[in-house]
Amino acid sequence: MSEQTGDSNNPRRKLRLGALAVALTATLALLCCTGGTAAFFLTELSGGSDDLSPEAQSACGSSHQVKVSGKMPRFEQYGESQIRNAAVIIKVGSDMKVPPRGWVIAVATAMQESGLRNLPHLGSRNDHDSVGLFQQRPSQGWGSPEQLQDPSYSSRKFYEKLVKVPGWEQLSLTRAAQRVQVSAFPDAYAKHEELASKIVDALAGGAARTVQVAQRSICNAASRGQIAASGWTAPIPGGVGSGFRTASRPRHNGVDIAAPKRTLIRVAATGRVLVARCDPANNGQLSCDVDGYPGKGGCGWFVDVLHAGGYVTRYCHMIVKPRVVPGQLVKAGEVIGEVGSSGNSSGPHLHFEVHLDGDRSSRGAVNPVPFMRDRGAPLNGKA
């Protein structure tokens, strides 16, 4: 049992993404460039009868092959030719046996470098001699200008370099892409991760919702530190007990996942720690080193983390002081604390929240169950 923290009730503590980006630009590799992602959304198949409703978008089947011909899904920000280029990128990765996480990284990189356009040399507006989807440079040995304007060739060159990066699948998207591209703007890639994942899902049968298990892509199984191709993982294993804003608890702005004390809590995605402290009880006391009780108030020991796209995740009722500190960069799946029962709690569990647009107040909270399911990291361990 838990309720929202004092931070959630204080509108003066609302953190807007724009202000956060200004404050964190110098240090936050994920959010150097803001905006854009929230404005993108998947609509419908152009001229087709296929269902791309939210339910269909979240489907994750056994086949993740992609076709580069025929009708392309329509995205508000991209035309059919651009999405077809994304399909080529994904298909090349599939043919090369690169795991789907690589497809998301490659598509996001091309979104930043060229807007998914197969650009020719742009003359005085060009970045040196860079061309093509990934703005690769002939003078740096990527290939001839003609080769680099072949989407299949340029995609293959990207993947060949990506898979040589040690531990690339565990790196944040920004770090993995930068190791390949060596860009003058290394922090810019992460803002495309959300939409790149949606494009991969739409073109490759929900592939961004998979994890690699014994060289197989398994749907909806990102937990215990395994990271989905989307970049997300469930914070702890186990099913949801008390739900989001139920009739009996309309101010419950997250979900409760029961677990034994000392169960490791992992951050759901790469991000920057905003808050890591004891939330005061209703009487203002900072008494988080003991078990709480219903009606005590406060989140106990808790952590808030800011992620690319302006998402904020919250983790409450830890047993002891969190293992992280404000300002720290944490990688998806990294342990940030342990399950306890501090604060407004009736027993050991994790209270988990998801907020949009950098808004840590109750106004920004959304139901974590469909949010995590759509990223291949369902909170109940299944779709």
GROMACS .gro file of C-alpha atoms in nm:
model
  383
    1MET     CA    1   0.000   0.000   0.000
    2SER     CA    2   0.137   0.338  -0.093
    3GLU     CA    3   0.041   0.687  -0.198
    4GLN     CA    4   0.212   0.957  -0.399
    5THR     CA    5   0.506   1.141  -0.246
    6GLY     CA    6   0.509   1.494  -0.117
    7ASP     CA    7   0.676   1.592  -0.445
    8SER     CA    8   0.367   1.479  -0.633
    9ASN     CA    9   0.140   1.707  -0.433
   10ASN     CA   10   0.347   2.023  -0.475
   11PRO     CA   11   0.293   2.189  -0.816
   12ARG     CA   12   0.600   2.404  -0.756
   13ARG     CA   13   0.808   2.088  -0.788
   14LYS     CA   14   0.676   2.011  -1.133
   15LEU     CA   15   0.974   1.962  -1.365
   16ARG     CA   16   0.907   2.057  -1.721
   17LEU     CA   17   1.121   1.896  -1.989
   18GLY     CA   18   1.233   2.224  -2.140
   19ALA     CA   19   1.371   2.353  -1.810
   20LEU     CA   20   1.534   2.020  -1.739
   21ALA     CA   21   1.707   2.018  -2.074
   22VAL     CA   22   1.861   2.358  -2.005
   23ALA     CA   23   1.981   2.250  -1.660
   24LEU     CA   24   2.119   1.915  -1.767
   25THR     CA   25   2.262   1.987  -2.113
   26ALA     CA   26   2.619   1.995  -1.991
   27THR     CA   27   2.598   1.658  -1.816
   28LEU     CA   28   2.305   1.453  -1.941
   29ALA     CA   29   2.402   1.250  -2.246
   30LEU     CA   30   2.043   1.151  -2.304
   31LEU     CA   31   1.864   1.483  -2.318
   32CYS     CA   32   2.096   1.725  -2.492
   33CYS     CA   33   1.830   1.787  -2.752
   34THR     CA   34   1.466   1.805  -2.650
   35GLY     CA   35   1.134   1.811  -2.824
   36GLY     CA   36   1.018   1.617  -3.124
   37THR     CA   37   0.954   1.274  -2.976
   38ALA     CA   38   0.631   1.362  -2.802
   39ALA     CA   39   0.493   1.503  -3.125
   40PHE     CA   40   0.548   1.185  -3.324
   41PHE     CA   41   0.280   0.919  -3.332
   42LEU     CA   42   0.187   0.622  -3.544
   43THR     CA   43  -0.134   0.663  -3.738
   44GLU     CA   44  -0.247   0.417  -4.002
   45LEU     CA   45  -0.131   0.214  -4.295
   46SER     CA   46  -0.129   0.431  -4.602
   47GLY     CA   47  -0.418   0.322  -4.817
   48GLY     CA   48  -0.430  -0.024  -4.656
   49SER     CA   49  -0.676  -0.211  -4.442
   50ASP     CA   50  -0.424  -0.332  -4.183
   51ASP     CA   51  -0.507  -0.238  -3.824
   52LEU     CA   52  -0.246  -0.021  -3.657
   53SER     CA   53  -0.456   0.051  -3.351
   54PRO     CA   54  -0.269   0.064  -3.018
   55GLU     CA   55  -0.356  -0.302  -2.967
   56ALA     CA   56  -0.209  -0.399  -3.302
   57GLN     CA   57   0.100  -0.186  -3.244
   58SER     CA   58   0.171  -0.373  -2.923
   59ALA     CA   59   0.153  -0.715  -3.088
   60CYS     CA   60   0.476  -0.913  -3.084
   61GLY     CA   61   0.482  -1.228  -3.292
   62SER     CA   62   0.732  -1.501  -3.371
   63SER     CA   63   0.840  -1.351  -3.704
   64HIS     CA   64   1.027  -1.023  -3.720
   65GLN     CA   65   1.105  -1.019  -4.090
   66VAL     CA   66   1.042  -0.693  -4.269
   67LYS     CA   67   0.936  -0.626  -4.627
   68VAL     CA   68   1.073  -0.324  -4.809
   69SER     CA   69   0.811  -0.325  -5.086
   70GLY     CA   70   0.440  -0.252  -5.083
   71LYS     CA   71   0.258  -0.013  -4.852
   72MET     CA   72   0.450   0.146  -4.569
   73PRO     CA   73   0.308   0.249  -4.230
   74ARG     CA   74   0.242   0.621  -4.211
   75PHE     CA   75   0.406   0.831  -3.942
   76GLU     CA   76   0.320   1.196  -3.899
   77GLN     CA   77   0.679   1.313  -3.923
   78TYR     CA   78   0.797   1.094  -4.213
   79GLY     CA   79   0.690   1.022  -4.569
   80GLU     CA   80   0.664   0.682  -4.732
   81SER     CA   81   1.012   0.698  -4.886
   82GLN     CA   82   1.167   0.773  -4.549
   83ILE     CA   83   0.988   0.482  -4.380
   84ARG     CA   84   1.095   0.259  -4.669
   85ASN     CA   85   1.454   0.361  -4.598
   86ALA     CA   86   1.395   0.258  -4.235
   87ALA     CA   87   1.266  -0.076  -4.362
   88VAL     CA   88   1.587  -0.126  -4.560
   89ILE     CA   89   1.794  -0.048  -4.251
   90ILE     CA   90   1.598  -0.304  -4.046
   91LYS     CA   91   1.609  -0.572  -4.315
   92VAL     CA   92   1.985  -0.539  -4.356
   93GLY     CA   93   2.025  -0.579  -3.979
   94SER     CA   94   1.800  -0.885  -3.984
   95ASP     CA   95   1.989  -1.040  -4.276
   96MET     CA   96   2.316  -0.984  -4.090
   97LYS     CA   97   2.176  -1.153  -3.775
   98VAL     CA   98   2.216  -0.835  -3.574
   99PRO     CA   99   1.977  -0.843  -3.274
  100PRO     CA  100   1.678  -0.604  -3.286
  101ARG     CA  101   1.842  -0.367  -3.039
  102GLY     CA  102   2.084  -0.287  -3.322
  103TRP     CA  103   1.794  -0.210  -3.555
  104VAL     CA  104   1.660   0.050  -3.310
  105ILE     CA  105   2.005   0.207  -3.274
  106ALA     CA  106   2.056   0.217  -3.651
  107VAL     CA  107   1.715   0.368  -3.728
  108ALA     CA  108   1.754   0.631  -3.455
  109THR     CA  109   2.099   0.719  -3.587
  110ALA     CA  110   1.968   0.768  -3.942
  111MET     CA  111   1.680   0.976  -3.805
  112GLN     CA  112   1.932   1.213  -3.648
  113GLU     CA  113   2.185   1.216  -3.931
  114SER     CA  114   1.956   1.250  -4.232
  115GLY     CA  115   1.592   1.246  -4.122
  116LEU     CA  116   1.579   0.901  -4.291
  117ARG     CA  117   1.653   1.069  -4.625
  118ASN     CA  118   1.916   0.933  -4.862
  119LEU     CA  119   2.096   1.265  -4.894
  120PRO     CA  120   2.333   1.353  -5.177
  121HIS     CA  121   2.627   1.585  -5.127
  122LEU     CA  122   2.469   1.916  -5.024
  123GLY     CA  123   2.743   2.150  -5.144
  124SER     CA  124   2.813   2.438  -4.908
  125ARG     CA  125   2.543   2.308  -4.671
  126ASN     CA  126   2.716   1.971  -4.640
  127ASP     CA  127   2.904   1.841  -4.338
  128HIS     CA  128   3.239   1.790  -4.513
  129ASP     CA  129   3.189   1.512  -4.771
  130SER     CA  130   2.920   1.316  -4.585
  131VAL     CA  131   2.637   1.155  -4.785
  132GLY     CA  132   2.353   0.906  -4.750
  133LEU     CA  133   2.128   0.788  -4.468
  134PHE     CA  134   2.403   0.786  -4.206
  135GLN     CA  135   2.603   1.081  -4.345
  136GLN     CA  136   2.910   0.861  -4.377
  137ARG     CA  137   3.221   1.018  -4.531
  138PRO     CA  138   3.408   0.871  -4.827
  139SER     CA  139   3.726   1.047  -4.709
  140GLN     CA  140   3.711   0.846  -4.386
  141GLY     CA  141   3.701   0.510  -4.561
  142TRP     CA  142   3.331   0.427  -4.543
  143GLY     CA  143   3.311   0.374  -4.920
  144SER     CA  144   3.269   0.568  -5.241
  145PRO     CA  145   3.000   0.838  -5.269
  146GLU     CA  146   2.802   0.608  -5.498
  147GLN     CA  147   2.822   0.318  -5.252
  148LEU     CA  148   2.721   0.532  -4.956
  149GLN     CA  149   2.407   0.646  -5.137
  150ASP     CA  150   2.294   0.284  -5.156
  151PRO     CA  151   2.082   0.243  -4.839
  152SER     CA  152   2.166  -0.128  -4.814
  153TYR     CA  153   2.539  -0.065  -4.842
  154SER     CA  154   2.545   0.223  -4.592
  155SER     CA  155   2.331   0.024  -4.346
  156ARG     CA  156   2.566  -0.272  -4.370
  157LYS     CA  157   2.867  -0.048  -4.302
  158PHE     CA  158   2.694   0.093  -3.995
  159TYR     CA  159   2.618  -0.252  -3.853
  160GLU     CA  160   2.967  -0.384  -3.929
  161LYS     CA  161   3.114  -0.114  -3.709
  162LEU     CA  162   2.841  -0.134  -3.440
  163VAL     CA  163   2.888  -0.504  -3.368
  164LYS     CA  164   3.261  -0.448  -3.315
  165VAL     CA  165   3.191  -0.209  -3.026
  166PRO     CA  166   3.251  -0.404  -2.701
  167GLY     CA  167   2.926  -0.454  -2.510
  168TRP     CA  168   2.725  -0.243  -2.754
  169GLU     CA  169   2.394  -0.406  -2.656
  170GLN     CA  170   2.439  -0.286  -2.296
  171LEU     CA  171   2.535   0.069  -2.391
  172SER     CA  172   2.284   0.352  -2.404
  173LEU     CA  173   2.168   0.431  -2.756
  174THR     CA  174   2.360   0.758  -2.755
  175ARG     CA  175   2.687   0.593  -2.655
  176ALA     CA  176   2.649   0.305  -2.901
  177ALA     CA  177   2.565   0.534  -3.191
  178GLN     CA  178   2.846   0.773  -3.106
  179ARG     CA  179   3.101   0.492  -3.099
  180VAL     CA  180   3.008   0.425  -3.462
  181GLN     CA  181   2.949   0.774  -3.593
  182VAL     CA  182   3.198   0.986  -3.395
  183SER     CA  183   2.957   1.275  -3.437
  184ALA     CA  184   3.019   1.639  -3.355
  185PHE     CA  185   2.685   1.625  -3.171
  186PRO     CA  186   2.715   1.302  -2.970
  187ASP     CA  187   2.421   1.365  -2.738
  188ALA     CA  188   2.159   1.404  -3.010
  189TYR     CA  189   2.073   1.042  -3.089
  190ALA     CA  190   1.877   0.943  -2.777
  191LYS     CA  191   1.583   1.173  -2.844
  192HIS     CA  192   1.490   0.949  -3.138
  193GLU     CA  193   1.488   0.621  -2.941
  194GLU     CA  194   1.115   0.622  -2.866
  195LEU     CA  195   1.002   0.676  -3.225
  196ALA     CA  196   1.271   0.447  -3.364
  197SER     CA  197   1.134   0.169  -3.143
  198LYS     CA  198   0.781   0.233  -3.274
  199ILE     CA  199   0.905   0.221  -3.633
  200VAL     CA  200   1.086  -0.107  -3.569
  201ASP     CA  201   0.775  -0.249  -3.404
  202ALA     CA  202   0.554  -0.144  -3.695
  203LEU     CA  203   0.789  -0.274  -3.964
  204ALA     CA  204   0.918  -0.588  -3.795
  205GLY     CA  205   0.637  -0.746  -3.596
  206GLY     CA  206   0.701  -0.591  -3.256
  207ALA     CA  207   1.076  -0.660  -3.263
  208ALA     CA  208   1.156  -0.366  -3.034
  209ARG     CA  209   0.968  -0.554  -2.761
  210THR     CA  210   1.206  -0.849  -2.763
  211VAL     CA  211   1.509  -0.960  -2.564
  212GLN     CA  212   1.782  -1.196  -2.682
  213VAL     CA  213   1.772  -1.534  -2.510
  214ALA     CA  214   2.004  -1.807  -2.642
  215GLN     CA  215   2.033  -1.618  -2.973
  216ARG     CA  216   1.654  -1.601  -3.007
  217SER     CA  217   1.437  -1.290  -2.990
  218ILE     CA  218   1.178  -1.349  -2.716
  219CYS     CA  219   0.878  -1.118  -2.686
  220ASN     CA  220   0.779  -0.939  -2.366
  221ALA     CA  221   1.041  -1.085  -2.136
  222ALA     CA  222   1.261  -0.790  -2.036
  223SER     CA  223   1.321  -0.833  -1.663
  224ARG     CA  224   1.594  -0.931  -1.416
  225GLY     CA  225   1.834  -0.699  -1.593
  226GLN     CA  226   1.759  -0.817  -1.947
  227ILE     CA  227   1.695  -0.514  -2.169
  228ALA     CA  228   1.437  -0.510  -2.448
  229ALA     CA  229   1.539  -0.375  -2.788
  230SER     CA  230   1.336  -0.067  -2.693
  231GLY     CA  231   1.586   0.002  -2.413
  232TRP     CA  232   1.348  -0.082  -2.124
  233THR     CA  233   1.329  -0.350  -1.854
  234ALA     CA  234   1.091  -0.431  -1.568
  235PRO     CA  235   1.227  -0.294  -1.237
  236ILE     CA  236   1.157  -0.616  -1.045
  237PRO     CA  237   0.996  -0.951  -1.136
  238GLY     CA  238   0.645  -1.015  -1.014
  239GLY     CA  239   0.286  -0.923  -1.082
  240VAL     CA  240   0.095  -0.604  -1.005
  241GLY     CA  241  -0.118  -0.606  -0.691
  242SER     CA  242  -0.269  -0.267  -0.620
  243GLY     CA  243  -0.331  -0.093  -0.952
  244PHE     CA  244  -0.318   0.257  -1.092
  245ARG     CA  245  -0.591   0.496  -0.967
  246THR     CA  246  -0.843   0.230  -0.877
  247ALA     CA  247  -1.191   0.309  -0.749
  248SER     CA  248  -1.080   0.240  -0.393
  249ARG     CA  249  -0.754   0.435  -0.430
  250PRO     CA  250  -0.807   0.713  -0.689
  251ARG     CA  251  -0.491   0.897  -0.577
  252HIS     CA  252  -0.266   0.593  -0.623
  253ASN     CA  253  -0.050   0.727  -0.906
  254GLY     CA  254   0.144   0.407  -0.969
  255VAL     CA  255   0.124   0.033  -0.917
  256ASP     CA  256   0.243  -0.193  -0.636
  257ILE     CA  257   0.452  -0.504  -0.708
  258ALA     CA  258   0.491  -0.734  -0.407
  259ALA     CA  259   0.837  -0.881  -0.350
  260PRO     CA  260   1.050  -1.003  -0.060
  261LYS     CA  261   1.262  -0.754   0.129
  262ARG     CA  262   1.604  -0.694  -0.028
  263THR     CA  263   1.483  -0.783  -0.379
  264LEU     CA  264   1.704  -0.582  -0.613
  265ILE     CA  265   1.534  -0.288  -0.787
  266ARG     CA  266   1.668  -0.206  -1.134
  267VAL     CA  267   1.621   0.120  -1.319
  268ALA     CA  268   1.374   0.071  -1.604
  269ALA     CA  269   1.575   0.260  -1.868
  270THR     CA  270   1.894   0.461  -1.899
  271GLY     CA  271   1.862   0.803  -1.743
  272ARG     CA  272   1.975   1.063  -1.493
  273VAL     CA  273   1.883   1.041  -1.122
  274LEU     CA  274   1.676   1.342  -1.019
  275VAL     CA  275   1.595   1.253  -0.658
  276ALA     CA  276   1.723   0.988  -0.416
  277ARG     CA  277   1.617   1.050  -0.058
  278CYS     CA  278   1.374   0.983   0.226
  279ASP     CA  279   1.022   1.116   0.168
  280PRO     CA  280   0.881   1.262   0.492
  281ALA     CA  281   0.581   1.109   0.665
  282ASN     CA  282   0.260   1.304   0.718
  283ASN     CA  283   0.405   1.452   1.038
  284GLY     CA  284   0.713   1.571   0.850
  285GLN     CA  285   0.949   1.321   1.009
  286LEU     CA  286   1.220   1.154   0.803
  287SER     CA  287   1.173   0.804   0.942
  288CYS     CA  288   1.259   0.577   0.648
  289ASP     CA  289   1.495   0.333   0.823
  290VAL     CA  290   1.205   0.146   0.982
  291ASP     CA  291   0.904  -0.033   0.833
  292GLY     CA  292   0.612   0.195   0.765
  293TYR     CA  293   0.239   0.140   0.802
  294PRO     CA  294  -0.086   0.242   0.625
  295GLY     CA  295  -0.159   0.606   0.687
  296LYS     CA  296   0.198   0.702   0.774
  297GLY     CA  297   0.236   0.896   0.450
  298GLY     CA  298   0.533   0.940   0.225
  299CYS     CA  299   0.713   0.715  -0.021
  300GLY     CA  300   0.986   0.611   0.219
  301TRP     CA  301   1.327   0.583   0.059
  302PHE     CA  302   1.265   0.659  -0.307
  303VAL     CA  303   1.431   0.746  -0.638
  304ASP     CA  304   1.313   0.947  -0.938
  305VAL     CA  305   1.494   0.904  -1.271
  306LEU     CA  306   1.462   1.118  -1.586
  307HIS     CA  307   1.481   0.933  -1.920
  308ALA     CA  308   1.508   1.033  -2.285
  309GLY     CA  309   1.174   1.152  -2.417
  310GLY     CA  310   1.095   1.333  -2.092
  311TYR     CA  311   0.979   1.020  -1.908
  312VAL     CA  312   1.026   1.003  -1.532
  313THR     CA  313   1.013   0.676  -1.336
  314ARG     CA  314   0.969   0.658  -0.957
  315TYR     CA  315   1.065   0.375  -0.719
  316CYS     CA  316   0.930   0.388  -0.362
  317HIS     CA  317   0.951   0.207  -0.022
  318MET     CA  318   1.315   0.096  -0.040
  319ILE     CA  319   1.449  -0.073   0.272
  320VAL     CA  320   1.761   0.141   0.302
  321LYS     CA  321   1.909   0.451   0.145
  322PRO     CA  322   1.920   0.420  -0.238
  323ARG     CA  323   2.243   0.310  -0.405
  324VAL     CA  324   2.241   0.615  -0.632
  325VAL     CA  325   2.264   0.991  -0.586
  326PRO     CA  326   2.107   1.289  -0.767
  327GLY     CA  327   2.280   1.373  -1.093
  328GLN     CA  328   2.415   1.020  -1.144
  329LEU     CA  329   2.381   0.861  -1.488
  330VAL     CA  330   2.237   0.510  -1.458
  331LYS     CA  331   2.219   0.245  -1.730
  332ALA     CA  332   1.905   0.042  -1.800
  333GLY     CA  333   1.895  -0.257  -1.563
  334GLU     CA  334   2.140  -0.107  -1.312
  335VAL     CA  335   2.054  -0.177  -0.949
  336ILE     CA  336   1.942   0.141  -0.772
  337GLY     CA  337   1.803   0.002  -0.446
  338GLU     CA  338   1.629  -0.282  -0.263
  339VAL     CA  339   1.265  -0.358  -0.191
  340GLY     CA  340   1.144  -0.266   0.156
  341SER     CA  341   0.839  -0.131   0.337
  342SER     CA  342   0.936   0.222   0.437
  343GLY     CA  343   0.684   0.505   0.427
  344ASN     CA  344   0.312   0.460   0.366
  345SER     CA  345   0.325   0.082   0.327
  346SER     CA  346   0.148  -0.228   0.455
  347GLY     CA  347   0.422  -0.474   0.356
  348PRO     CA  348   0.731  -0.522   0.137
  349HIS     CA  349   0.673  -0.412  -0.222
  350LEU     CA  350   0.788  -0.171  -0.491
  351HIS     CA  351   0.561   0.121  -0.570
  352PHE     CA  352   0.642   0.210  -0.932
  353GLU     CA  353   0.530   0.519  -1.122
  354VAL     CA  354   0.574   0.655  -1.476
  355HIS     CA  355   0.534   1.025  -1.557
  356LEU     CA  356   0.528   1.206  -1.892
  357ASP     CA  357   0.679   1.537  -2.007
  358GLY     CA  358   0.918   1.562  -1.713
  359ASP     CA  359   0.618   1.627  -1.485
  360ARG     CA  360   0.677   1.458  -1.148
  361SER     CA  361   0.342   1.571  -1.007
  362SER     CA  362   0.024   1.365  -1.014
  363ARG     CA  363  -0.074   1.544  -1.336
  364GLY     CA  364   0.209   1.374  -1.525
  365ALA     CA  365   0.141   1.021  -1.399
  366VAL     CA  366   0.022   0.750  -1.639
  367ASN     CA  367  -0.064   0.385  -1.589
  368PRO     CA  368   0.270   0.196  -1.586
  369VAL     CA  369   0.112  -0.135  -1.695
  370PRO     CA  370   0.036  -0.054  -2.062
  371PHE     CA  371   0.338   0.178  -2.079
  372MET     CA  372   0.581  -0.099  -1.986
  373ARG     CA  373   0.396  -0.365  -2.185
  374ASP     CA  374   0.432  -0.160  -2.503
  375ARG     CA  375   0.809  -0.156  -2.447
  376GLY     CA  376   0.844  -0.532  -2.408
  377ALA     CA  377   0.897  -0.510  -2.031
  378PRO     CA  378   0.557  -0.606  -1.884
  379LEU     CA  379   0.527  -0.567  -1.509
  380ASN     CA  380   0.356  -0.903  -1.472
  381GLY     CA  381   0.620  -1.087  -1.673
  382LYS     CA  382   0.388  -1.150  -1.968
  383ALA     CA  383   0.194  -0.954  -2.232
   0.00000   0.00000   0.00000
